[in-house]
Coordinates of C-alpha atoms in Angstrom, one line a residue:
M1 CA 0.0 0.0 0.0
T2 CA 1.3 3.4 -1.0
N3 CA 0.8 6.2 1.4
T4 CA -2.1 8.4 0.3
V5 CA -1.1 11.5 2.3
P6 CA 0.2 14.1 -0.2
H7 CA 3.5 14.5 1.7
P8 CA 6.9 12.8 1.5
T9 CA 6.2 10.2 4.1
V10 CA 7.2 6.5 4.6
E11 CA 5.7 3.9 2.3
F12 CA 4.4 0.9 4.3
Q13 CA 5.2 -1.8 1.8
P14 CA 6.2 -4.7 4.2
L15 CA 3.9 -6.1 6.8
L16 CA 6.6 -5.2 9.4
F17 CA 6.1 -8.5 11.3
S18 CA 9.3 -10.1 9.9
A19 CA 13.0 -9.4 9.9
K20 CA 12.8 -8.2 6.3
G21 CA 10.0 -5.8 7.3
K22 CA 12.2 -4.3 10.1
E23 CA 15.0 -3.8 7.6
E24 CA 12.8 -2.0 5.2
L25 CA 11.5 0.3 7.9
S26 CA 15.0 1.1 9.1
R27 CA 15.9 2.2 5.5
C28 CA 12.9 4.5 5.4
C29 CA 13.7 6.2 8.8
I30 CA 16.5 8.5 9.5
F31 CA 17.2 7.5 13.1
P32 CA 17.3 4.1 14.8
V33 CA 13.9 2.4 14.8
T34 CA 12.5 1.4 18.2
E35 CA 9.8 -1.2 19.0
E36 CA 7.2 1.6 19.3
H37 CA 8.0 2.7 15.7
E38 CA 7.6 -0.9 14.5
I39 CA 4.2 -1.4 16.2
L40 CA 2.9 2.0 15.0
A41 CA 3.9 1.3 11.4
A42 CA 2.2 -2.1 11.5
T43 CA -0.9 -0.6 13.1
I44 CA -1.1 2.0 10.4
K45 CA -0.5 -0.6 7.7
I46 CA -3.4 -2.8 9.0
A47 CA -5.9 -0.2 10.3
E48 CA -6.1 2.4 7.5
P49 CA -7.2 0.0 4.7
K50 CA -9.9 -1.5 7.0
L51 CA -11.8 1.8 7.1
P52 CA -15.1 1.5 5.1
F53 CA -14.6 4.9 3.5
S54 CA -11.8 7.2 2.5
L55 CA -10.6 9.6 5.2
D56 CA -10.6 12.3 2.5
R57 CA -14.4 12.4 3.0
L58 CA -13.8 13.8 6.5
Q59 CA -11.4 16.4 5.2
P60 CA -12.5 20.0 6.3
E61 CA -13.1 22.2 3.3
R62 CA -11.6 25.7 2.9
R63 CA -12.2 28.1 0.0
T64 CA -9.7 30.7 1.2
G65 CA -6.6 30.8 3.3
R66 CA -4.0 28.0 3.7
K67 CA -4.8 24.4 2.8
P68 CA -6.0 22.3 5.8
Y69 CA -3.8 19.6 7.2
P70 CA -4.4 16.1 5.8
I71 CA -6.8 14.2 8.1
H72 CA -4.8 11.0 7.5
T73 CA -2.0 12.5 9.6
F74 CA -4.3 13.1 12.6
F75 CA -5.7 9.5 12.4
R76 CA -2.1 8.2 12.5
F77 CA -1.4 10.6 15.3
Q78 CA -4.2 9.2 17.4
L79 CA -3.0 5.6 16.8
A80 CA 0.4 6.7 18.0
M81 CA -0.7 8.3 21.2
P82 CA -1.4 5.0 23.2
I83 CA 1.7 3.3 21.6
F84 CA 4.0 6.1 22.8
R85 CA 2.1 6.4 26.2
Q86 CA 1.3 10.1 25.9
S87 CA -1.8 11.4 27.7
T88 CA -2.0 14.9 26.4
F89 CA -1.7 16.6 23.0
K90 CA 0.9 18.9 24.6
D91 CA 3.2 16.0 25.5
M92 CA 2.7 14.2 22.2
R93 CA 3.4 17.4 20.2
K94 CA 6.7 17.8 22.1
L95 CA 7.6 14.2 21.1
L96 CA 6.9 15.0 17.4
F97 CA 9.5 17.8 17.6
I98 CA 12.3 15.5 18.8
D99 CA 11.3 12.2 17.1
N100 CA 11.7 12.5 13.3
N101 CA 10.8 8.9 12.8
L102 CA 7.4 9.4 14.5
K103 CA 6.9 12.6 12.5
A104 CA 7.5 10.8 9.2
L105 CA 5.3 7.8 10.2
C106 CA 2.4 10.2 11.0
G107 CA 3.0 12.2 7.8
F108 CA 3.5 15.7 9.2
E109 CA 5.5 18.3 7.3
C110 CA 4.9 20.9 9.9
I111 CA 3.4 20.3 13.3
P112 CA 0.0 21.8 14.1
S113 CA -1.1 23.5 17.3
E114 CA -2.7 21.8 20.2
A115 CA -6.1 23.3 19.3
T116 CA -5.9 21.8 15.9
F117 CA -5.3 18.3 17.3
S118 CA -8.3 18.7 19.5
R119 CA -10.5 19.9 16.7
Y120 CA -9.5 16.9 14.5
L121 CA -10.1 14.5 17.3
K122 CA -13.7 15.7 17.5
I123 CA -14.1 15.1 13.7
L124 CA -12.6 11.6 13.9
S125 CA -14.5 10.5 17.0
E126 CA -17.9 11.6 15.5
N127 CA -17.4 9.7 12.2
I128 CA -15.3 6.6 13.0
S129 CA -16.1 3.7 15.3
M130 CA -12.8 2.0 16.1
D131 CA -14.7 -1.2 17.0
Y132 CA -17.0 -1.6 14.0
D133 CA -14.9 0.2 11.3
V134 CA -11.4 -1.2 12.3
L135 CA -11.4 -4.0 14.8
R136 CA -14.3 -5.9 13.2
P137 CA -12.8 -6.1 9.7
M138 CA -9.4 -6.9 11.3
N139 CA -10.9 -10.0 13.0
E140 CA -12.7 -11.0 9.9
T141 CA -9.4 -11.0 8.1
F142 CA -7.4 -12.9 10.7
F143 CA -10.2 -15.3 11.7
P144 CA -12.2 -15.8 8.5
R145 CA -15.5 -17.6 9.2
D146 CA -16.0 -18.7 5.6
E147 CA -12.7 -20.7 5.6
G148 CA -13.7 -22.6 8.7
E149 CA -11.4 -20.7 11.1
F150 CA -12.6 -20.9 14.8
I151 CA -11.5 -19.9 18.2
I152 CA -11.8 -22.2 21.2
H153 CA -12.4 -19.7 24.0
V154 CA -13.7 -16.1 24.2
C155 CA -12.7 -14.5 27.5
R156 CA -14.8 -11.6 28.8
D157 CA -14.2 -9.0 31.4
S158 CA -14.5 -5.3 32.2
T159 CA -12.1 -2.7 33.6
A160 CA -12.5 0.7 35.2
I161 CA -11.6 3.8 33.2
P162 CA -11.3 6.9 35.4
A163 CA -12.1 10.2 33.7
R164 CA -11.6 13.9 34.6
E165 CA -15.2 14.7 33.7
T166 CA -18.3 16.0 35.5
V167 CA -20.8 13.3 36.2
A168 CA -23.9 13.8 34.1
K169 CA -27.0 14.8 36.0
K170 CA -29.9 12.4 35.9
P171 CA -32.9 13.7 34.1
P172 CA -36.1 14.0 36.2
K173 CA -38.2 10.9 35.9
D174 CA -41.4 11.3 33.8
K175 CA -44.1 10.2 36.2
G176 CA -46.7 10.0 33.4
P177 CA -50.4 9.8 34.0
P178 CA -51.5 8.9 37.6
K179 CA -51.8 5.2 38.0
K180 CA -54.7 3.4 39.7
R181 CA -53.9 2.6 43.3
G182 CA -54.3 -0.7 44.9
R183 CA -54.2 -4.2 43.7
K184 CA -55.1 -4.9 40.1
K185 CA -58.3 -6.8 39.5
K186 CA -57.6 -10.5 39.2
G187 CA -57.7 -11.7 35.6
S188 CA -58.0 -8.2 34.2
Q189 CA -56.0 -6.7 31.4
E190 CA -54.3 -4.3 33.8
E191 CA -53.0 -7.2 35.9
K192 CA -51.6 -9.0 32.8
E193 CA -49.8 -5.8 31.6
Y194 CA -48.4 -5.1 35.1
L195 CA -47.1 -8.6 35.5
E196 CA -45.6 -8.7 32.0
R197 CA -43.9 -5.3 32.5
D198 CA -42.3 -6.2 35.8
K199 CA -41.4 -9.8 35.0
R200 CA -38.8 -9.1 32.3
T201 CA -35.5 -7.7 33.5
V202 CA -33.0 -5.7 31.4
I203 CA -31.0 -8.9 30.7
E204 CA -34.1 -10.9 29.7
K205 CA -35.2 -8.2 27.2
Q206 CA -31.7 -8.3 25.6
V207 CA -32.3 -11.9 24.4
T208 CA -34.8 -10.8 21.8
Q209 CA -33.7 -7.2 21.2
P210 CA -31.6 -6.3 18.1
L211 CA -28.0 -5.4 18.9
E212 CA -28.4 -1.7 18.3
E213 CA -31.5 -1.5 20.5
A214 CA -29.8 -3.4 23.4
F215 CA -26.8 -1.0 23.3
S216 CA -29.1 2.1 23.1
H217 CA -30.5 1.2 26.5
L218 CA -27.1 1.1 28.2
N219 CA -25.9 4.3 29.9
T220 CA -22.9 5.9 28.1
E221 CA -22.6 9.0 30.3
C222 CA -19.8 9.6 32.9
S223 CA -20.9 8.2 36.3
W224 CA -19.7 6.9 39.6
S225 CA -19.3 3.2 40.4
G226 CA -17.5 0.9 42.8
K227 CA -15.9 -2.5 42.3
R228 CA -14.5 -5.1 44.6
N229 CA -11.0 -6.2 43.7
S230 CA -9.3 -9.6 44.2
Q231 CA -8.2 -8.5 47.8
G232 CA -11.8 -8.0 48.8
K233 CA -11.5 -4.2 48.9
T234 CA -14.0 -1.9 47.2
S235 CA -12.6 0.9 45.1
F236 CA -14.7 3.7 43.7
W237 CA -14.1 5.7 40.5
R238 CA -15.7 8.4 38.3
G239 CA -15.7 7.8 34.6
Y240 CA -16.4 4.9 32.3
K241 CA -16.1 1.1 32.0
L242 CA -14.4 -0.8 29.2
H243 CA -15.9 -4.2 28.4
L244 CA -13.6 -6.4 26.4
D245 CA -13.7 -9.8 24.6
T246 CA -10.4 -11.5 23.8
T247 CA -9.3 -14.8 22.3
D248 CA -7.5 -17.3 24.5
T249 CA -4.2 -15.8 23.1
G250 CA -5.1 -12.3 24.2
I251 CA -6.1 -10.7 20.8
P252 CA -9.1 -8.3 21.3
L253 CA -12.2 -9.3 19.4
S254 CA -14.8 -6.6 20.4
Y255 CA -15.2 -3.9 23.0
V256 CA -17.8 -1.6 24.4
V257 CA -17.4 1.6 26.4
T258 CA -20.3 2.4 28.9
G259 CA -20.8 4.5 31.9
A260 CA -19.1 3.3 35.1
N261 CA -22.5 2.4 36.7
V262 CA -23.4 -0.2 34.1
H263 CA -23.3 -3.7 35.6
D264 CA -21.1 -6.3 33.8
S265 CA -24.1 -8.6 33.3
Q266 CA -26.0 -6.0 31.3
V267 CA -23.3 -6.1 28.6
A268 CA -22.7 -9.9 28.4
I269 CA -25.5 -10.7 25.9
P270 CA -24.9 -7.8 23.5
L271 CA -21.1 -8.6 23.6
E272 CA -21.8 -12.2 22.9
K273 CA -24.0 -11.3 19.9
M274 CA -21.2 -8.9 18.6
T275 CA -18.5 -11.5 18.9
Q276 CA -20.5 -14.4 17.4
L277 CA -21.0 -12.3 14.2
R278 CA -17.2 -11.9 13.9
V279 CA -15.7 -15.2 14.9
R280 CA -16.7 -18.8 15.6
H281 CA -16.0 -20.0 19.1
F282 CA -17.0 -22.8 21.4
Y283 CA -16.6 -21.5 25.0
S284 CA -17.5 -18.1 26.7
L285 CA -15.5 -17.6 29.9
M286 CA -16.7 -15.0 32.5
D287 CA -16.2 -14.2 36.1
S288 CA -18.9 -14.3 38.8
G289 CA -20.1 -10.7 38.0
Y290 CA -21.8 -12.2 34.9
Y291 CA -23.5 -15.0 36.9
A292 CA -27.1 -15.1 35.7
G293 CA -29.3 -17.9 34.5
V294 CA -30.5 -15.8 31.5
I295 CA -26.9 -15.4 30.2
Q296 CA -26.1 -19.0 30.8
N297 CA -29.3 -20.2 28.9
F298 CA -28.8 -17.7 26.0
I299 CA -25.2 -19.0 25.3
D300 CA -26.2 -22.6 25.7
D301 CA -29.1 -22.1 23.2
T302 CA -26.6 -20.9 20.6
G303 CA -24.7 -24.2 20.8
R304 CA -21.8 -22.9 22.8
V305 CA -20.8 -23.5 26.4
A306 CA -20.8 -20.7 29.0
L307 CA -18.3 -21.1 31.8
I308 CA -19.3 -18.5 34.5
D309 CA -17.7 -18.6 37.9
P310 CA -20.5 -19.5 40.3
A311 CA -18.5 -18.2 43.3
K312 CA -20.1 -18.9 46.6
R313 CA -23.8 -18.6 45.8
I314 CA -26.7 -20.5 47.4
G315 CA -27.6 -23.4 45.1
S316 CA -24.7 -22.9 42.7
V317 CA -22.9 -26.0 41.4
P318 CA -19.1 -25.8 41.5
F319 CA -17.1 -26.6 38.4
C320 CA -16.1 -30.1 37.7
P321 CA -12.3 -30.7 37.4
A322 CA -12.3 -30.4 33.6
K323 CA -14.3 -27.1 33.6
K324 CA -12.2 -25.8 36.4
H325 CA -9.0 -26.4 34.4
R326 CA -10.5 -24.8 31.3
Y327 CA -11.7 -21.8 33.2
K328 CA -8.1 -20.9 34.1
I329 CA -7.7 -19.6 30.5
R330 CA -10.0 -16.6 31.4
T331 CA -7.0 -14.9 33.0
T332 CA -6.0 -14.0 29.4
V333 CA -8.5 -11.1 29.3
E334 CA -7.2 -9.9 32.7
R335 CA -3.7 -9.7 31.3
A336 CA -5.1 -7.9 28.3
N337 CA -6.7 -5.3 30.5
A338 CA -3.5 -5.0 32.6
H339 CA -1.5 -4.5 29.4
L340 CA -4.0 -1.8 28.3
K341 CA -3.9 0.1 31.5
D342 CA -0.2 -0.3 32.2
W343 CA 1.2 0.4 28.7
L344 CA -1.4 1.8 26.4
I345 CA -4.1 3.8 28.3
P346 CA -2.7 6.8 30.1
K347 CA -3.5 7.2 33.8
N348 CA -5.0 10.6 33.2
L349 CA -7.3 10.8 30.2
C350 CA -7.7 14.5 29.5
I351 CA -10.8 14.2 27.2
R352 CA -14.5 14.5 27.8
G353 CA -17.5 12.9 26.2
H354 CA -18.4 9.3 25.4
K355 CA -17.6 9.5 21.7
K356 CA -14.0 10.8 22.3
M357 CA -13.5 8.3 25.0
D358 CA -14.7 5.4 22.8
F359 CA -12.4 6.5 20.0
V360 CA -9.3 7.0 22.2
L361 CA -9.8 3.6 24.0
G362 CA -10.5 2.0 20.6
C363 CA -7.1 3.2 19.3
A364 CA -5.5 1.5 22.4
V365 CA -7.4 -1.7 21.8
V366 CA -6.4 -1.8 18.1
A367 CA -2.8 -1.2 19.1
L368 CA -3.0 -4.1 21.6
A369 CA -4.4 -6.4 18.9
V370 CA -1.6 -5.5 16.5
A371 CA 1.1 -5.9 19.2
Q372 CA -0.3 -9.2 20.3
M373 CA -0.5 -10.6 16.8
R374 CA 3.1 -9.4 16.2
F375 CA 4.3 -11.2 19.4
L376 CA 2.5 -14.4 18.4
L377 CA 3.9 -14.4 14.9
Q378 CA 7.4 -13.8 16.3
E379 CA 7.0 -16.7 18.7
R380 CA 5.8 -18.9 15.8
Q381 CA 8.9 -17.9 13.7
K382 CA 11.2 -18.9 16.5
T383 CA 9.7 -22.3 16.9
A384 CA 9.5 -22.9 13.1

């Protein structure tokens, strides 16, 4: 693929996963190439062609004045931010001044102001879904369903994403018309409607809801929440929650960003539906936060096996030795979350709004997918 940015930048001909690819990249760059440069070049090489439309469509139009900066450069810049572990445009912009390799990979001739980076982030986040437009076609390429490719396990978990944002105020509840007080007449239509309305929970409704409708009912605003860690201590945070599905080798398959107060179990069925459209798998592994009969039955009805930690609940049946051994693979998604939070997602996310948060976290998830695939291919080459 030849670079489409109208500037003298690097041409990403090799896949950059092999020794030959590293050699080609070293020839294109002026200074010594680091691991971050290799991962960024591979991410750009893989992510840009997966977009369902040309980025030129998002290019701001100007009839007078200087020409606008190419929007491709800002898309690459956003992919580079998690890889180079920079939390603010100010810090990343300073890095562009001293790292000519990074500047060439992004495609900048001259470096824009901080306000310009912020303005283009808004354009990108409002028009690109990193999960649907980039991660989904990546998975379809690496795990093609038509060719009989399948994955044994899908591991599911969520992680807290603190944000420096004001918690959204809850809108006042619409009381509606006054309801008739007292017990409903036995056998009446009012009693049937009342029982039917209260019988189905959010999770039960998701079984028959279309995917888009199920996600539309989940809160996406910044909110407060608490979570008990492995030491039994409850920690509270303000912000969002990242729900992630990975393979048993740690490659992200799909993700969802919700408000922090959304319970894990409310995202299990929509995520399962998302993942099953992208790959074929046999087992879905989840921790005790997803323990619900509705989730278990939904996955079993699709012909797959749900392994959900029963923990210490009344009436729960513990895992048999075989399931207990298989369930240990679920730690893969915990390592993926740890990798994201330790190396790709900055501790202080200085952005506001769900769309921007979803886009920035999506860039980190895509970078993790590329880095993990690169690692697995390198390990395969060593043993070959």
